[in-house]
PDB file of C-alpha atoms in Angstrom:
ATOM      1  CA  UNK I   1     -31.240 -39.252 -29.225  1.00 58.00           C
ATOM      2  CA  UNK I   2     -35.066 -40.040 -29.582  1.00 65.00           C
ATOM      3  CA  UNK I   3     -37.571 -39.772 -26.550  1.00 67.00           C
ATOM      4  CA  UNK I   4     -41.131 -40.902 -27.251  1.00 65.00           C
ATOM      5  CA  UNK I   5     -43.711 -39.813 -25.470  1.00 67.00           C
ATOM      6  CA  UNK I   6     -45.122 -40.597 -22.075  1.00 69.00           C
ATOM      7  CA  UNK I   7     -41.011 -40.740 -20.783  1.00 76.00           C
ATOM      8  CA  UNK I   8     -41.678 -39.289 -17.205  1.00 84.00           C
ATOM      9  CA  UNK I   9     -40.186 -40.689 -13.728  1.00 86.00           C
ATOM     10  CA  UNK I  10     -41.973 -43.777 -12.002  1.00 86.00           C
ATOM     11  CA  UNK I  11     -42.814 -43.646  -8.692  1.00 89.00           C
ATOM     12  CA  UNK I  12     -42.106 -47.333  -6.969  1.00 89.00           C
ATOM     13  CA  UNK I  13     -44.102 -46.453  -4.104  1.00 85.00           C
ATOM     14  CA  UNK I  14     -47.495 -46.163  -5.344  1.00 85.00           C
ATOM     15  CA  UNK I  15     -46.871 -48.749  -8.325  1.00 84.00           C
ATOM     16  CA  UNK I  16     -48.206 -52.230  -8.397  1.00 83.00           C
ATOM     17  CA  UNK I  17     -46.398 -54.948  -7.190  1.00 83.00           C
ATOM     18  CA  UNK I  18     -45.062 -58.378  -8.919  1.00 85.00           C
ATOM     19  CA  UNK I  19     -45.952 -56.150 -12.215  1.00 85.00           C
ATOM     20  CA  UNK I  20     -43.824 -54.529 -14.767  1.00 87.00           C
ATOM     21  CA  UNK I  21     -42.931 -50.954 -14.398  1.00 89.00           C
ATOM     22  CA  UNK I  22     -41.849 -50.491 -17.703  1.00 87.00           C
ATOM     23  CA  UNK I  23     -43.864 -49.424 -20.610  1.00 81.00           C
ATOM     24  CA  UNK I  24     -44.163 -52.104 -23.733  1.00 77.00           C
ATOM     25  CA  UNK I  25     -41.448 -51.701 -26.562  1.00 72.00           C
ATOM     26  CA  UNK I  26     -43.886 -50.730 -28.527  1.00 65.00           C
ATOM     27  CA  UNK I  27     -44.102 -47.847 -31.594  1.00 59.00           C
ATOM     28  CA  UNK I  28     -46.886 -45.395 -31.203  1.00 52.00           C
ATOM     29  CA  UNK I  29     -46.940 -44.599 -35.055  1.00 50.00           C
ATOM     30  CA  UNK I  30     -44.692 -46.147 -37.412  1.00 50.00           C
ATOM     31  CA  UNK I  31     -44.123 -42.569 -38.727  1.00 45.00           C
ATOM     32  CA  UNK I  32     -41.967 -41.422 -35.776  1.00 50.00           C
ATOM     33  CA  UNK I  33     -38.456 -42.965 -34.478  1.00 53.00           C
ATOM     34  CA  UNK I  34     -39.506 -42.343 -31.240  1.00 62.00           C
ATOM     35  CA  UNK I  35     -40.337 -45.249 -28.674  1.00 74.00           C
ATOM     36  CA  UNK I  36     -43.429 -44.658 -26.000  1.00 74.00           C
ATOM     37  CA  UNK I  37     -41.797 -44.579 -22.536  1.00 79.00           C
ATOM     38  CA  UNK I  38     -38.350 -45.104 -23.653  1.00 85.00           C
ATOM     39  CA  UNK I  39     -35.568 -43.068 -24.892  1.00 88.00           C
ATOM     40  CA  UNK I  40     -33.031 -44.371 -27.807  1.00 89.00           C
ATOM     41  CA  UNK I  41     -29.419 -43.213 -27.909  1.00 90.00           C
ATOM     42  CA  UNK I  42     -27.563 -44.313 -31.442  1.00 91.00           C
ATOM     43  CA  UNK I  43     -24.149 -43.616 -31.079  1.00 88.00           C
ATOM     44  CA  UNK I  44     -23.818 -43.707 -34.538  1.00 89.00           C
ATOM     45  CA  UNK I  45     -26.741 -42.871 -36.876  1.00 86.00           C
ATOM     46  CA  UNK I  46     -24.861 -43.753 -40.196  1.00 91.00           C
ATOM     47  CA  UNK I  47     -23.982 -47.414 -39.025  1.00 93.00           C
ATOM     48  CA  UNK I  48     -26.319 -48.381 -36.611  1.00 93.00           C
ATOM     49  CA  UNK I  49     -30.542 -48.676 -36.734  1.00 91.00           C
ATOM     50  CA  UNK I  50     -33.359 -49.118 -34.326  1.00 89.00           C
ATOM     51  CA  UNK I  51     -36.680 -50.552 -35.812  1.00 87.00           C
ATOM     52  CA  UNK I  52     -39.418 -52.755 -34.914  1.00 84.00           C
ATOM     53  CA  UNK I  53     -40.105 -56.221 -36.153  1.00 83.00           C
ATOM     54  CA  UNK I  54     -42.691 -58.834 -35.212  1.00 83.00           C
ATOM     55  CA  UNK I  55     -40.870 -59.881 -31.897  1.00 84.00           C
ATOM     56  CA  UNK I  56     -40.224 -55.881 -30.414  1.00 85.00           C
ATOM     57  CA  UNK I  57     -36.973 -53.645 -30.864  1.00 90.00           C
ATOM     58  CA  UNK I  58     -34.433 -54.765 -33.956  1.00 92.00           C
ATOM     59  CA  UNK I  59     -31.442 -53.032 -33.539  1.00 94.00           C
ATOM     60  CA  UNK I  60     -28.357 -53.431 -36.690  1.00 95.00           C
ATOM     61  CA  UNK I  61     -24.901 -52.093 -36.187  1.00 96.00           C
ATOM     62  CA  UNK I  62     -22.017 -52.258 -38.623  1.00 96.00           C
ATOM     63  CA  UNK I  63     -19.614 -51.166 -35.597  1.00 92.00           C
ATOM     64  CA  UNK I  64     -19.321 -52.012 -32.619  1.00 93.00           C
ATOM     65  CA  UNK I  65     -16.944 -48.586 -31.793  1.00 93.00           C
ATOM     66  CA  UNK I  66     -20.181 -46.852 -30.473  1.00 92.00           C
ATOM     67  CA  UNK I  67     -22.787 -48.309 -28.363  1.00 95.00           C
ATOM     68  CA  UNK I  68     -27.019 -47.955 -28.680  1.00 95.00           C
ATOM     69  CA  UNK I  69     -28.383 -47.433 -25.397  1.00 95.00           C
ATOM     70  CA  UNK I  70     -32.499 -48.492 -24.862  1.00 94.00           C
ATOM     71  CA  UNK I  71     -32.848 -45.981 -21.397  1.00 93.00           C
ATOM     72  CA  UNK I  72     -36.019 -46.358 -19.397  1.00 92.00           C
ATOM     73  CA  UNK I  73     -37.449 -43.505 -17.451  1.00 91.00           C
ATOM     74  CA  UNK I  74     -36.120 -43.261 -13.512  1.00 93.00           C
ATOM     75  CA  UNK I  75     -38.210 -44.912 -10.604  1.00 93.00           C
ATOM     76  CA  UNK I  76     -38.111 -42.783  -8.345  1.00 91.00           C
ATOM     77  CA  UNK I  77     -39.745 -42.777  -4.597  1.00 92.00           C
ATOM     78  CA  UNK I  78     -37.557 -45.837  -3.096  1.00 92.00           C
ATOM     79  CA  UNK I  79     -37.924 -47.408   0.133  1.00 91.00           C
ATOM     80  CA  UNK I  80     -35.427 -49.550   2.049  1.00 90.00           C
ATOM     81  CA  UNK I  81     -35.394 -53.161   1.106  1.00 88.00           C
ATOM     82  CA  UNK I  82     -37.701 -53.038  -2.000  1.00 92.00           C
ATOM     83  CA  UNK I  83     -37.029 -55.820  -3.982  1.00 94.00           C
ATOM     84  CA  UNK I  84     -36.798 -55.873  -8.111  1.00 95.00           C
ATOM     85  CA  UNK I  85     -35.852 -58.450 -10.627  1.00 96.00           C
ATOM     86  CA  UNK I  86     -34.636 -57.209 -13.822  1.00 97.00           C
ATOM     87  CA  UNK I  87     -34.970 -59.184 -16.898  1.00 96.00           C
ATOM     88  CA  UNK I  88     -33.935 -58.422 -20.448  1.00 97.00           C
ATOM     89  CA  UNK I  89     -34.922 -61.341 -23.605  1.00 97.00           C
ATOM     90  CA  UNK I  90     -33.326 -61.161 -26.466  1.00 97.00           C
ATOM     91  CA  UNK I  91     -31.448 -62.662 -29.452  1.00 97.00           C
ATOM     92  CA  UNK I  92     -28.350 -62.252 -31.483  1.00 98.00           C
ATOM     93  CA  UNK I  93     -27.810 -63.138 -35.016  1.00 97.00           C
ATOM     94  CA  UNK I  94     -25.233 -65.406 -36.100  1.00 97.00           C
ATOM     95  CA  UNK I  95     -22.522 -62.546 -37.231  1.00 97.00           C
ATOM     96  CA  UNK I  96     -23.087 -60.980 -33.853  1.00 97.00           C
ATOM     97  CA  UNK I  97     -19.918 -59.917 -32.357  1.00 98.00           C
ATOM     98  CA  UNK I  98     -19.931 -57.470 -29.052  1.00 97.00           C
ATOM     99  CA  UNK I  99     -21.629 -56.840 -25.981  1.00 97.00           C
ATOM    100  CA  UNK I 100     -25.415 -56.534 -24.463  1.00 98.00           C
ATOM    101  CA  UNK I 101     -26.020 -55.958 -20.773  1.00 98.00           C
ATOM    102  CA  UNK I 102     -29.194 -54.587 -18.902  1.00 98.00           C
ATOM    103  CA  UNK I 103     -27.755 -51.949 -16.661  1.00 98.00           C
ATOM    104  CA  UNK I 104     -29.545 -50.444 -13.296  1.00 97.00           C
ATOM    105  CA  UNK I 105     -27.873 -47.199 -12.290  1.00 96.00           C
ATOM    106  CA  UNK I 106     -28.318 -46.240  -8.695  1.00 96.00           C
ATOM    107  CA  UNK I 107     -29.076 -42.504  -7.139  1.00 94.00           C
ATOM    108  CA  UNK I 108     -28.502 -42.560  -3.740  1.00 93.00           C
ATOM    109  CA  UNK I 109     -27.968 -40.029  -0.329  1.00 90.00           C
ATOM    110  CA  UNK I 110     -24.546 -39.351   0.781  1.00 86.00           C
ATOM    111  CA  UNK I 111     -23.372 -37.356   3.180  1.00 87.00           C
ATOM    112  CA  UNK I 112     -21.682 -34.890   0.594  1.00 86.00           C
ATOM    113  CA  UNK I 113     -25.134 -35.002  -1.274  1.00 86.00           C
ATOM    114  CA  UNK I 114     -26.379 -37.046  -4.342  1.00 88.00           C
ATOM    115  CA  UNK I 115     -24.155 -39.919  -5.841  1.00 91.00           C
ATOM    116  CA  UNK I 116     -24.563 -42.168  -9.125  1.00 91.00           C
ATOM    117  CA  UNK I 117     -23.311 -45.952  -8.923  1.00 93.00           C
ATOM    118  CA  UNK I 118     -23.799 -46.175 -12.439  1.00 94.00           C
ATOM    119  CA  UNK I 119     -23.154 -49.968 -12.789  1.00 96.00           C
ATOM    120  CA  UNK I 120     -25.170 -51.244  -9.524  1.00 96.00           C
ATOM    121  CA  UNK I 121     -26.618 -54.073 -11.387  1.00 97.00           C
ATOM    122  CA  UNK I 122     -25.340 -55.388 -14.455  1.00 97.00           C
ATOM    123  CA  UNK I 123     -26.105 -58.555 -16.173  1.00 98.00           C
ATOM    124  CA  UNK I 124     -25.778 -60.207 -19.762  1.00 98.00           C
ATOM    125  CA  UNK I 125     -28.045 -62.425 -21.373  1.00 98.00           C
ATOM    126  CA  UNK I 126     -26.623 -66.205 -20.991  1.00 96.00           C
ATOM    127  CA  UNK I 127     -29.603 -67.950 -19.795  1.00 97.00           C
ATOM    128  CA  UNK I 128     -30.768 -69.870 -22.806  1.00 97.00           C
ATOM    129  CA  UNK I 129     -34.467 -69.746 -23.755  1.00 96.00           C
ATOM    130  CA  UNK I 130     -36.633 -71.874 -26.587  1.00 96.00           C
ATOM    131  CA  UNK I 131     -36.160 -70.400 -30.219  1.00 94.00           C
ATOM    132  CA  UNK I 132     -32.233 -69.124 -29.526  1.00 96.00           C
ATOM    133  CA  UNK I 133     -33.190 -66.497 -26.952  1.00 97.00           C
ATOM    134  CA  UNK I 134     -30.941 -65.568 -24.180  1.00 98.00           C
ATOM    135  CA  UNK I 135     -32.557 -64.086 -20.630  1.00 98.00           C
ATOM    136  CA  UNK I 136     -30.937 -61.774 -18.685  1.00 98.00           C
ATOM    137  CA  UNK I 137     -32.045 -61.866 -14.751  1.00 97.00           C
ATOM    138  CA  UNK I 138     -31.040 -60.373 -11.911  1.00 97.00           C
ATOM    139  CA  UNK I 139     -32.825 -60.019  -8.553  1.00 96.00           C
ATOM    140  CA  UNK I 140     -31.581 -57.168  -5.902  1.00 96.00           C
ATOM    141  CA  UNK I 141     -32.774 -55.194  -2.773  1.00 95.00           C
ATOM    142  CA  UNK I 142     -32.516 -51.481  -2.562  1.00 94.00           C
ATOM    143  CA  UNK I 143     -30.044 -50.493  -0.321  1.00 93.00           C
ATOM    144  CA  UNK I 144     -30.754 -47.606   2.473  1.00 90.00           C
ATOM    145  CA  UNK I 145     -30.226 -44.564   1.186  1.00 93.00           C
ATOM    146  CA  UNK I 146     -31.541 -45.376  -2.316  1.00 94.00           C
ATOM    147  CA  UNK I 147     -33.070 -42.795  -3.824  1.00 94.00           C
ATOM    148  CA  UNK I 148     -33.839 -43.463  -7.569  1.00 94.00           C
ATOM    149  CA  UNK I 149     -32.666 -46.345 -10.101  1.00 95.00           C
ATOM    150  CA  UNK I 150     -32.485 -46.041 -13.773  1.00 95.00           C
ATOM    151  CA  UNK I 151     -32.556 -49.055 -15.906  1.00 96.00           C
ATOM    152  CA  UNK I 152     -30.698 -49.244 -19.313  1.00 96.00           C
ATOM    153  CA  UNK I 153     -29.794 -51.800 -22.435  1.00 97.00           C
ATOM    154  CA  UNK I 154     -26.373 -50.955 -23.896  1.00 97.00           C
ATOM    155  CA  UNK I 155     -25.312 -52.930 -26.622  1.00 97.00           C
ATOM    156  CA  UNK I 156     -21.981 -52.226 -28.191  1.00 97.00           C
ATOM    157  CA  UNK I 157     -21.739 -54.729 -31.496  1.00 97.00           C
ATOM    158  CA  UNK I 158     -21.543 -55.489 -35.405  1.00 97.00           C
ATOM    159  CA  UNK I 159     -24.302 -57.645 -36.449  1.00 97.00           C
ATOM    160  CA  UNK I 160     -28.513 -57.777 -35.563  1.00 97.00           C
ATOM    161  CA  UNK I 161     -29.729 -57.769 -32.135  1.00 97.00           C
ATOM    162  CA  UNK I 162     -33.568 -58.707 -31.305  1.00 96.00           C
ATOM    163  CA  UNK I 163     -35.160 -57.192 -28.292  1.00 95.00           C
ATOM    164  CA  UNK I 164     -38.453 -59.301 -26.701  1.00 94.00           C
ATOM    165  CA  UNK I 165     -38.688 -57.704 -23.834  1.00 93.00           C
ATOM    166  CA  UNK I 166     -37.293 -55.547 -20.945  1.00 93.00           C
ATOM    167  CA  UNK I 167     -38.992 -55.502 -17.683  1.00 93.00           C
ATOM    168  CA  UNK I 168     -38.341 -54.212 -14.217  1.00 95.00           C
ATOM    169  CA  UNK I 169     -40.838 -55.662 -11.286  1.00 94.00           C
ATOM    170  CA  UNK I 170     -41.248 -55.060  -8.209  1.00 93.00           C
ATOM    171  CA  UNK I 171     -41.480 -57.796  -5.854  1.00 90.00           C
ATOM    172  CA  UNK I 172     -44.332 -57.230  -3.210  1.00 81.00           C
ATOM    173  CA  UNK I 173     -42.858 -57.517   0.215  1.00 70.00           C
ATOM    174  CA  UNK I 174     -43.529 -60.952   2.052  1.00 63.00           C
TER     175      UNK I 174
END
């Protein structure tokens, strides 16, 4: 696991609307594996590779037994009804074979205290895009008692996957 710097909680409340939360997929120095804003799970750091090419994150796998995960930092400070649109661009070589999804995990109030709905947004890349690039986009509302939301890339796959861009906006209120 890698966590670059500047990975701290983001508080939806006080951020900017129709703007992207998320910090650029960017490398602070090439010496470092570490990803500014982000943290990197390889499930398997014999088979599997995170670097950075001229479009953003490259990530290589030989198997697609364990999954890399690309985990943003949590947004915290939720209201009712705040509205987000998720979107994840990338592309998949030719030998690809496996999975990609952008993943929003939910904290939430319950009357028996905190509970994870780790899969409260999912969504795969099948919108197709100019130079082979799929889009993944989802738009949702935060329910009630929504309390935090955590946004993540898991990719479980042989092959070369290209990362453009992840972003998570949120919509100003009309």
């Amino acid at each position: 696991r890698f966590t670059g710097e500047g990975f701290t909680a983001i508080t939806a409340s006080t951020a900017a609307g129709n703007t992207n939360l998320l910090q650029a997929l960017v490398r602070v120095t090439p010496a470092t594996d570490a990803l500014h804003g982000w943290q990197i799970e390889i499930g398997d750091r014999y088979s599997q590779k995170v670097d950075f090419n001229d479009h953003g994150l490259q990530l290589r796998s030989a198997t697609a037994a364990s999954p890399i995960r690309i985990i943003a930092p949590p947004v915290i400070d939720l209201k009712p009804g705040m509205k987000f649109v998720l979107n994840l661009t990338c592309r998949k070589s030719a030998d690809f074979k496996g999975s990609v999804a952008a993943i929003i995990a939910l904290h939430r109030s319950a009357a028996k205290g905190d509970v994870v709905s780790d899969n409260f947004v999912v969504k795969e890349p099948e919108l197709p895009r100019a130079g082979n690039w799929l889009m993944a986009q989802k738009t949702f509302d935060v329910p009630a008692n929504g309390k935090a939301l955590q946004l993540e890339v898991r990719a479980a796959f042989s092959g070369v996957l290209d990362i453009k861009s992840i972003a998570l906006e949120r919509k100003e209120q009309e």
